[in-house]
Amino acid sequence: MIVTTDQLFKLAYGKFAVGAYNINNMEQTLGLFEGNIKSQAPFIVQISKGARNYANPKMLEAIIRAAEELYPEAVFAVHLDHGDEQTCYDCIDSGFYSSVMIDASHEPFEENIAITRRVVERAHAAGISVEAELGMLGGVEEDIAVDEKNAMLTDPDEAKEFVERSGCDSLAVAIGTSHGAYKFAGSQGLHFKRMAEIQKNLPGFPLVMHGSSSVPQEEVARINAAGGALKGAKGVDADQFAKAVPLGVTKVNIDTDGRLVWTRVHREYFRDHPEGFDFRKPGKIFVPAYADFIAHKNEKLLSAGTLASVREALS
Ligand code: G3H
Ligand code: 13P
Ligand code: ZN
């Protein structure tokens, strides 16, 4: 059942974070639905511009609609990840998406507000909610000065002004995470103090944490042992999600970790079967491995086991 992102956020706020997982193909989609049913969690299917270019928006929609039929128990929203203005409009007009993200965080503050405001107007007229981003997502290294470190994080006063003036429904904040497999040089964690300050200024308002993959060291080691060359890859400690939930983090974005599962399965398969060329063989290993990964992540996000109560609240 496709629901609105707002509905999920209202039920999740302060209790659990909704896992937002990127998909690009059929195998990921099957594993994603399987894992969420296995762990009894609601979730968000995220589609990036890159995914739309790779798989074609129509193909992605068809795959998701097929998964919805195959897994009638699933409760999920469909979200555009890191959209530009035109892609947001395309998704709003498609009638398929529950929410869009307008990422104008690279623009100056006023321009970010203006672009976000335009998208909000179009989206709200269509009953769709909007995630915006404020701040520079990036790993904050341990050895830089405190002032410099703070300047890289989302400013709580700016966050309040941004939300009020743009009308966005949720906000991606920079609180120490970054995209990809190389997040921190040291043992950097999340900036809980800053999260608490943002929440104080925006009580009850859903905050989004991008760049939240954990980059498990065991996974990296297995990839490298099977011919990979991921040097110094590092991610967010998944045990910290539970601490972020009461501070207003309602959506947690995870993509890289799923790519690592895919890479590990396929590298190991072809290393162990150099004669192989039937891609369905590693595909059959990948789908349940991805499902296990999703189920494990949902435990960390505290969304595991909430599906029955979510379904009841929405009925
Ligand atoms: O934050 C970006 C997501 O990981 C999506 O990545 O743009 O390569 O599809 P992508
Ligand atoms: P990761 O690269 O940490 O998986 O982050 C994904 C993300 O933020 C998607 O928007
Ligand atoms: Zn992101």
GROMACS .gro file of C-alpha atoms and ligand atoms in nm:
model
  336
    1MET     CA    1   0.000   0.000   0.000
    2ILE     CA    2   0.146   0.330  -0.107
    3VAL     CA    3   0.083   0.598   0.157
    4THR     CA    4   0.187   0.959   0.189
    5THR     CA    5   0.521   1.039   0.342
    6ASP     CA    6   0.341   1.274   0.583
    7GLN     CA    7   0.132   0.986   0.716
    8LEU     CA    8   0.445   0.785   0.789
    9PHE     CA    9   0.620   1.080   0.953
   10LYS     CA   10   0.328   1.155   1.183
   11LEU     CA   11   0.328   0.796   1.307
   12ALA     CA   12   0.707   0.775   1.332
   13TYR     CA   13   0.807   1.106   1.490
   14GLY     CA   14   0.993   1.050   1.816
   15LYS     CA   15   0.932   0.675   1.807
   16PHE     CA   16   1.125   0.541   1.510
   17ALA     CA   17   1.296   0.653   1.191
   18VAL     CA   18   1.159   0.543   0.856
   19GLY     CA   19   1.430   0.377   0.648
   20ALA     CA   20   1.456   0.541   0.305
   21TYR     CA   21   1.625   0.304   0.066
   22ASN     CA   22   1.729   0.379  -0.293
   23ILE     CA   23   1.635   0.140  -0.570
   24ASN     CA   24   1.764   0.111  -0.925
   25ASN     CA   25   1.652  -0.232  -1.041
   26MET     CA   26   1.428  -0.533  -0.990
   27GLU     CA   27   1.663  -0.728  -0.763
   28GLN     CA   28   1.700  -0.439  -0.517
   29THR     CA   29   1.323  -0.386  -0.517
   30LEU     CA   30   1.250  -0.753  -0.440
   31GLY     CA   31   1.507  -0.757  -0.159
   32LEU     CA   32   1.376  -0.428  -0.022
   33PHE     CA   33   1.014  -0.544   0.001
   34GLU     CA   34   1.115  -0.887   0.132
   35GLY     CA   35   1.333  -0.732   0.405
   36ASN     CA   36   1.067  -0.487   0.518
   37ILE     CA   37   0.804  -0.758   0.542
   38LYS     CA   38   1.049  -0.985   0.721
   39SER     CA   39   1.116  -0.713   0.979
   40GLN     CA   40   0.756  -0.582   0.975
   41ALA     CA   41   0.850  -0.223   0.902
   42PRO     CA   42   0.702   0.060   0.695
   43PHE     CA   43   0.957   0.219   0.461
   44ILE     CA   44   1.029   0.470   0.187
   45VAL     CA   45   1.136   0.367  -0.162
   46GLN     CA   46   1.370   0.635  -0.293
   47ILE     CA   47   1.440   0.707  -0.655
   48SER     CA   48   1.728   0.936  -0.747
   49LYS     CA   49   1.774   1.126  -1.071
   50GLY     CA   50   2.052   0.878  -1.148
   51ALA     CA   51   1.812   0.587  -1.099
   52ARG     CA   52   1.555   0.752  -1.330
   53ASN     CA   53   1.824   0.795  -1.595
   54TYR     CA   54   1.951   0.441  -1.548
   55ALA     CA   55   1.629   0.242  -1.539
   56ASN     CA   56   1.374   0.479  -1.693
   57PRO     CA   57   1.100   0.627  -1.467
   58LYS     CA   58   0.830   0.411  -1.627
   59MET     CA   59   1.028   0.094  -1.563
   60LEU     CA   60   1.086   0.190  -1.200
   61GLU     CA   61   0.719   0.268  -1.150
   62ALA     CA   62   0.620  -0.066  -1.304
   63ILE     CA   63   0.866  -0.256  -1.083
   64ILE     CA   64   0.736  -0.083  -0.769
   65ARG     CA   65   0.372  -0.139  -0.863
   66ALA     CA   66   0.449  -0.508  -0.926
   67ALA     CA   67   0.619  -0.534  -0.586
   68GLU     CA   68   0.315  -0.370  -0.426
   69GLU     CA   69   0.101  -0.650  -0.569
   70LEU     CA   70   0.345  -0.921  -0.468
   71TYR     CA   71   0.371  -0.786  -0.111
   72PRO     CA   72   0.018  -0.664  -0.024
   73GLU     CA   73   0.114  -0.625   0.341
   74ALA     CA   74   0.383  -0.364   0.265
   75VAL     CA   75   0.323  -0.003   0.370
   76PHE     CA   76   0.551   0.242   0.193
   77ALA     CA   77   0.591   0.584   0.036
   78VAL     CA   78   0.763   0.663  -0.295
   79HIS     CA   79   1.008   0.955  -0.283
   80LEU     CA   80   1.227   1.144  -0.528
   81ASP     CA   81   1.578   1.165  -0.380
   82HIS     CA   82   1.793   1.476  -0.447
   83GLY     CA   83   1.574   1.628  -0.715
   84ASP     CA   84   1.637   1.944  -0.911
   85GLU     CA   85   1.343   2.173  -0.979
   86GLN     CA   86   1.241   2.022  -1.315
   87THR     CA   87   1.267   1.662  -1.191
   88CYS     CA   88   1.050   1.756  -0.892
   89TYR     CA   89   0.784   1.891  -1.130
   90ASP     CA   90   0.806   1.578  -1.347
   91CYS     CA   91   0.753   1.358  -1.040
   92ILE     CA   92   0.470   1.574  -0.902
   93ASP     CA   93   0.296   1.564  -1.241
   94SER     CA   94   0.343   1.187  -1.274
   95GLY     CA   95   0.094   1.125  -0.993
   96PHE     CA   96   0.306   0.834  -0.869
   97TYR     CA   97   0.528   0.991  -0.605
   98SER     CA   98   0.430   1.046  -0.240
   99SER     CA   99   0.693   1.315  -0.190
  100VAL     CA  100   0.984   1.487  -0.359
  101MET     CA  101   1.314   1.622  -0.237
  102ILE     CA  102   1.426   1.952  -0.381
  103ASP     CA  103   1.798   1.976  -0.323
  104ALA     CA  104   1.899   2.339  -0.365
  105SER     CA  105   2.140   2.326  -0.072
  106HIS     CA  106   2.429   2.426  -0.298
  107GLU     CA  107   2.254   2.759  -0.367
  108PRO     CA  108   2.281   3.065  -0.139
  109PHE     CA  109   2.026   3.071   0.147
  110GLU     CA  110   1.776   3.308  -0.021
  111GLU     CA  111   1.789   3.120  -0.353
  112ASN     CA  112   1.745   2.787  -0.173
  113ILE     CA  113   1.431   2.928  -0.006
  114ALA     CA  114   1.295   3.068  -0.335
  115ILE     CA  115   1.344   2.742  -0.529
  116THR     CA  116   1.206   2.530  -0.244
  117ARG     CA  117   0.904   2.762  -0.211
  118ARG     CA  118   0.820   2.721  -0.582
  119VAL     CA  119   0.838   2.341  -0.556
  120VAL     CA  120   0.631   2.343  -0.235
  121GLU     CA  121   0.354   2.540  -0.406
  122ARG     CA  122   0.332   2.296  -0.697
  123ALA     CA  123   0.365   1.989  -0.473
  124HIS     CA  124   0.110   2.095  -0.213
  125ALA     CA  125  -0.142   2.174  -0.486
  126ALA     CA  126  -0.106   1.809  -0.588
  127GLY     CA  127  -0.119   1.676  -0.230
  128ILE     CA  128   0.251   1.585  -0.225
  129SER     CA  129   0.498   1.678   0.048
  130VAL     CA  130   0.845   1.824   0.005
  131GLU     CA  131   1.180   1.753   0.166
  132ALA     CA  132   1.437   2.032   0.136
  133GLU     CA  133   1.801   2.050   0.240
  134LEU     CA  134   1.992   2.311   0.433
  135GLY     CA  135   2.363   2.292   0.515
  136MET     CA  136   2.662   2.125   0.359
  137LEU     CA  137   2.656   1.750   0.397
  138GLY     CA  138   3.011   1.638   0.456
  139GLY     CA  139   3.219   1.433   0.691
  140VAL     CA  140   3.341   1.662   0.968
  141GLU     CA  141   3.692   1.553   1.046
  142GLU     CA  142   3.816   1.522   1.403
  143ASP     CA  143   4.121   1.739   1.361
  144ILE     CA  144   3.956   2.061   1.244
  145ALA     CA  145   3.884   2.354   1.478
  146VAL     CA  146   3.551   2.357   1.668
  147ASP     CA  147   3.434   2.680   1.498
  148GLU     CA  148   3.506   2.541   1.155
  149LYS     CA  149   3.331   2.216   1.248
  150ASN     CA  150   3.018   2.400   1.366
  151ALA     CA  151   3.007   2.613   1.050
  152MET     CA  152   2.971   2.299   0.838
  153LEU     CA  153   2.664   2.184   1.029
  154THR     CA  154   2.310   2.317   0.973
  155ASP     CA  155   2.254   2.638   1.170
  156PRO     CA  156   1.948   2.597   1.401
  157ASP     CA  157   1.827   2.958   1.356
  158GLU     CA  158   1.863   2.937   0.979
  159ALA     CA  159   1.677   2.605   0.986
  160LYS     CA  160   1.378   2.765   1.160
  161GLU     CA  161   1.371   3.060   0.920
  162PHE     CA  162   1.416   2.828   0.620
  163VAL     CA  163   1.124   2.604   0.717
  164GLU     CA  164   0.894   2.896   0.795
  165ARG     CA  165   0.967   3.080   0.471
  166SER     CA  166   0.992   2.784   0.232
  167GLY     CA  167   0.695   2.589   0.366
  168CYS     CA  168   0.881   2.257   0.328
  169ASP     CA  169   0.745   1.952   0.513
  170SER     CA  170   1.074   1.796   0.624
  171LEU     CA  171   1.434   1.909   0.627
  172ALA     CA  172   1.757   1.728   0.548
  173VAL     CA  173   2.014   1.860   0.792
  174ALA     CA  174   2.392   1.845   0.801
  175ILE     CA  175   2.477   1.686   1.135
  176GLY     CA  176   2.804   1.515   1.051
  177THR     CA  177   2.711   1.260   0.787
  178SER     CA  178   2.811   1.254   0.421
  179HIS     CA  179   2.730   1.049   0.113
  180GLY     CA  180   2.924   0.750  -0.011
  181ALA     CA  181   3.162   0.497   0.139
  182TYR     CA  182   3.427   0.739   0.269
  183LYS     CA  183   3.258   0.944   0.538
  184PHE     CA  184   3.516   1.003   0.807
  185ALA     CA  185   3.890   0.981   0.842
  186GLY     CA  186   3.871   0.920   1.218
  187SER     CA  187   3.606   0.785   1.452
  188GLN     CA  188   3.364   1.071   1.387
  189GLY     CA  189   3.007   1.032   1.509
  190LEU     CA  190   2.683   1.225   1.476
  191HIS     CA  191   2.646   1.574   1.622
  192PHE     CA  192   2.369   1.518   1.875
  193LYS     CA  193   2.404   1.858   2.040
  194ARG     CA  194   2.338   2.029   1.707
  195MET     CA  195   2.042   1.797   1.641
  196ALA     CA  196   1.893   1.891   1.978
  197GLU     CA  197   1.936   2.262   1.902
  198ILE     CA  198   1.761   2.222   1.566
  199GLN     CA  199   1.478   2.026   1.727
  200LYS     CA  200   1.435   2.296   1.993
  201ASN     CA  201   1.378   2.550   1.714
  202LEU     CA  202   1.156   2.314   1.512
  203PRO     CA  203   0.963   2.103   1.765
  204GLY     CA  204   0.773   1.815   1.606
  205PHE     CA  205   0.916   1.888   1.261
  206PRO     CA  206   1.060   1.584   1.077
  207LEU     CA  207   1.435   1.595   1.023
  208VAL     CA  208   1.608   1.381   0.762
  209MET     CA  209   1.951   1.228   0.788
  210HIS     CA  210   2.121   1.166   0.454
  211GLY     CA  211   2.449   0.982   0.414
  212SER     CA  212   2.359   0.730   0.682
  213SER     CA  213   2.520   0.412   0.553
  214SER     CA  214   2.731   0.223   0.804
  215VAL     CA  215   2.986   0.087   0.554
  216PRO     CA  216   3.033  -0.233   0.759
  217GLN     CA  217   3.401  -0.316   0.784
  218GLU     CA  218   3.331  -0.687   0.739
  219GLU     CA  219   3.158  -0.612   0.409
  220VAL     CA  220   3.449  -0.394   0.293
  221ALA     CA  221   3.698  -0.667   0.389
  222ARG     CA  222   3.502  -0.931   0.195
  223ILE     CA  223   3.481  -0.707  -0.112
  224ASN     CA  224   3.854  -0.643  -0.099
  225ALA     CA  225   3.928  -1.013  -0.045
  226ALA     CA  226   3.731  -1.082  -0.364
  227GLY     CA  227   3.930  -0.837  -0.575
  228GLY     CA  228   3.787  -0.499  -0.467
  229ALA     CA  229   3.996  -0.198  -0.374
  230LEU     CA  230   3.793   0.002  -0.120
  231LYS     CA  231   4.061   0.165   0.093
  232GLY     CA  232   3.967   0.338   0.418
  233ALA     CA  233   3.592   0.319   0.363
  234LYS     CA  234   3.401   0.419   0.675
  235GLY     CA  235   3.040   0.495   0.776
  236VAL     CA  236   2.796   0.591   1.050
  237ASP     CA  237   2.762   0.373   1.359
  238ALA     CA  238   2.410   0.231   1.319
  239ASP     CA  239   2.372   0.207   1.697
  240GLN     CA  240   2.355   0.588   1.701
  241PHE     CA  241   2.023   0.597   1.512
  242ALA     CA  242   1.828   0.516   1.829
  243LYS     CA  243   1.971   0.830   1.991
  244ALA     CA  244   1.878   1.045   1.690
  245VAL     CA  245   1.511   0.934   1.685
  246PRO     CA  246   1.398   1.127   1.998
  247LEU     CA  247   1.580   1.431   1.855
  248GLY     CA  248   1.341   1.447   1.558
  249VAL     CA  249   1.521   1.234   1.298
  250THR     CA  250   1.226   1.069   1.122
  251LYS     CA  251   1.381   0.957   0.791
  252VAL     CA  252   1.722   0.796   0.744
  253ASN     CA  253   1.866   0.760   0.392
  254ILE     CA  254   2.067   0.452   0.305
  255ASP     CA  255   2.204   0.366  -0.036
  256THR     CA  256   2.577   0.293  -0.022
  257ASP     CA  257   2.540  -0.005   0.216
  258GLY     CA  258   2.306  -0.172  -0.033
  259ARG     CA  259   2.558  -0.119  -0.310
  260LEU     CA  260   2.820  -0.283  -0.090
  261VAL     CA  261   2.597  -0.589  -0.042
  262TRP     CA  262   2.556  -0.610  -0.420
  263THR     CA  263   2.929  -0.572  -0.479
  264ARG     CA  264   3.022  -0.832  -0.217
  265VAL     CA  265   2.775  -1.092  -0.349
  266HIS     CA  266   2.874  -1.047  -0.712
  267ARG     CA  267   3.250  -1.025  -0.655
  268GLU     CA  268   3.247  -1.337  -0.438
  269TYR     CA  269   3.024  -1.526  -0.680
  270PHE     CA  270   3.238  -1.459  -0.985
  271ARG     CA  271   3.561  -1.512  -0.789
  272ASP     CA  272   3.432  -1.853  -0.681
  273HIS     CA  273   3.278  -1.934  -1.022
  274PRO     CA  274   3.521  -1.798  -1.279
  275GLU     CA  275   3.346  -2.012  -1.538
  276GLY     CA  276   3.005  -1.853  -1.457
  277PHE     CA  277   2.810  -1.609  -1.673
  278ASP     CA  278   2.447  -1.660  -1.564
  279PHE     CA  279   2.371  -1.339  -1.376
  280ARG     CA  280   2.062  -1.498  -1.217
  281LYS     CA  281   2.287  -1.714  -0.998
  282PRO     CA  282   2.441  -1.423  -0.801
  283GLY     CA  283   2.104  -1.243  -0.831
  284LYS     CA  284   1.941  -1.525  -0.635
  285ILE     CA  285   2.203  -1.484  -0.364
  286PHE     CA  286   2.173  -1.106  -0.364
  287VAL     CA  287   1.794  -1.077  -0.310
  288PRO     CA  288   1.781  -1.262   0.027
  289ALA     CA  289   2.113  -1.107   0.135
  290TYR     CA  290   1.969  -0.762   0.065
  291ALA     CA  291   1.650  -0.853   0.249
  292ASP     CA  292   1.854  -0.956   0.556
  293PHE     CA  293   2.048  -0.632   0.536
  294ILE     CA  294   1.725  -0.425   0.526
  295ALA     CA  295   1.574  -0.619   0.818
  296HIS     CA  296   1.887  -0.562   1.026
  297LYS     CA  297   1.889  -0.191   0.944
  298ASN     CA  298   1.524  -0.155   1.042
  299GLU     CA  299   1.608  -0.299   1.384
  300LYS     CA  300   1.862  -0.019   1.428
  301LEU     CA  301   1.611   0.243   1.309
  302LEU     CA  302   1.352   0.109   1.557
  303SER     CA  303   1.103   0.071   1.270
  304ALA     CA  304   1.114  -0.310   1.286
  305GLY     CA  305   0.797  -0.455   1.434
  306THR     CA  306   0.587  -0.139   1.387
  307LEU     CA  307   0.400  -0.250   1.073
  308ALA     CA  308   0.086  -0.383   1.246
  309SER     CA  309   0.033  -0.063   1.445
  310VAL     CA  310   0.108   0.152   1.140
  311ARG     CA  311  -0.145  -0.042   0.932
  312GLU     CA  312  -0.402  -0.010   1.206
  313ALA     CA  313  -0.346   0.366   1.241
  314LEU     CA  314  -0.387   0.410   0.866
  315SER     CA  315  -0.699   0.198   0.830
  316G3H     O1  316   2.256   1.048  -0.226
  316G3H     C1  317   2.259   0.994  -0.333
  316G3H     C2  318   2.212   0.855  -0.346
  316G3H     O2  319   2.305   0.766  -0.291
  316G3H     C3  320   2.176   0.826  -0.488
  316G3H     O3  321   2.292   0.811  -0.564
  316G3H     O4  322   2.255   0.969  -0.752
  316G3H     O5  323   2.417   0.777  -0.771
  316G3H     O6  324   2.170   0.736  -0.768
  316G3H     P1  325   2.283   0.823  -0.724
  31713P     P1  326   2.470   0.687   0.181
  31713P     O1  327   2.566   0.720   0.073
  31713P     O2  328   2.535   0.703   0.316
  31713P     O3  329   2.405   0.556   0.167
  31713P     O4  330   2.354   0.799   0.176
  31713P     C1  331   2.246   0.785   0.087
  31713P     C2  332   2.165   0.908   0.075
  31713P     O5  333   2.177   1.002   0.151
  31713P     C3  334   2.064   0.911  -0.032
  31713P     O6  335   2.002   1.035  -0.041
  318ZN      ZN  336   2.131   1.198   0.013
   0.00000   0.00000   0.00000
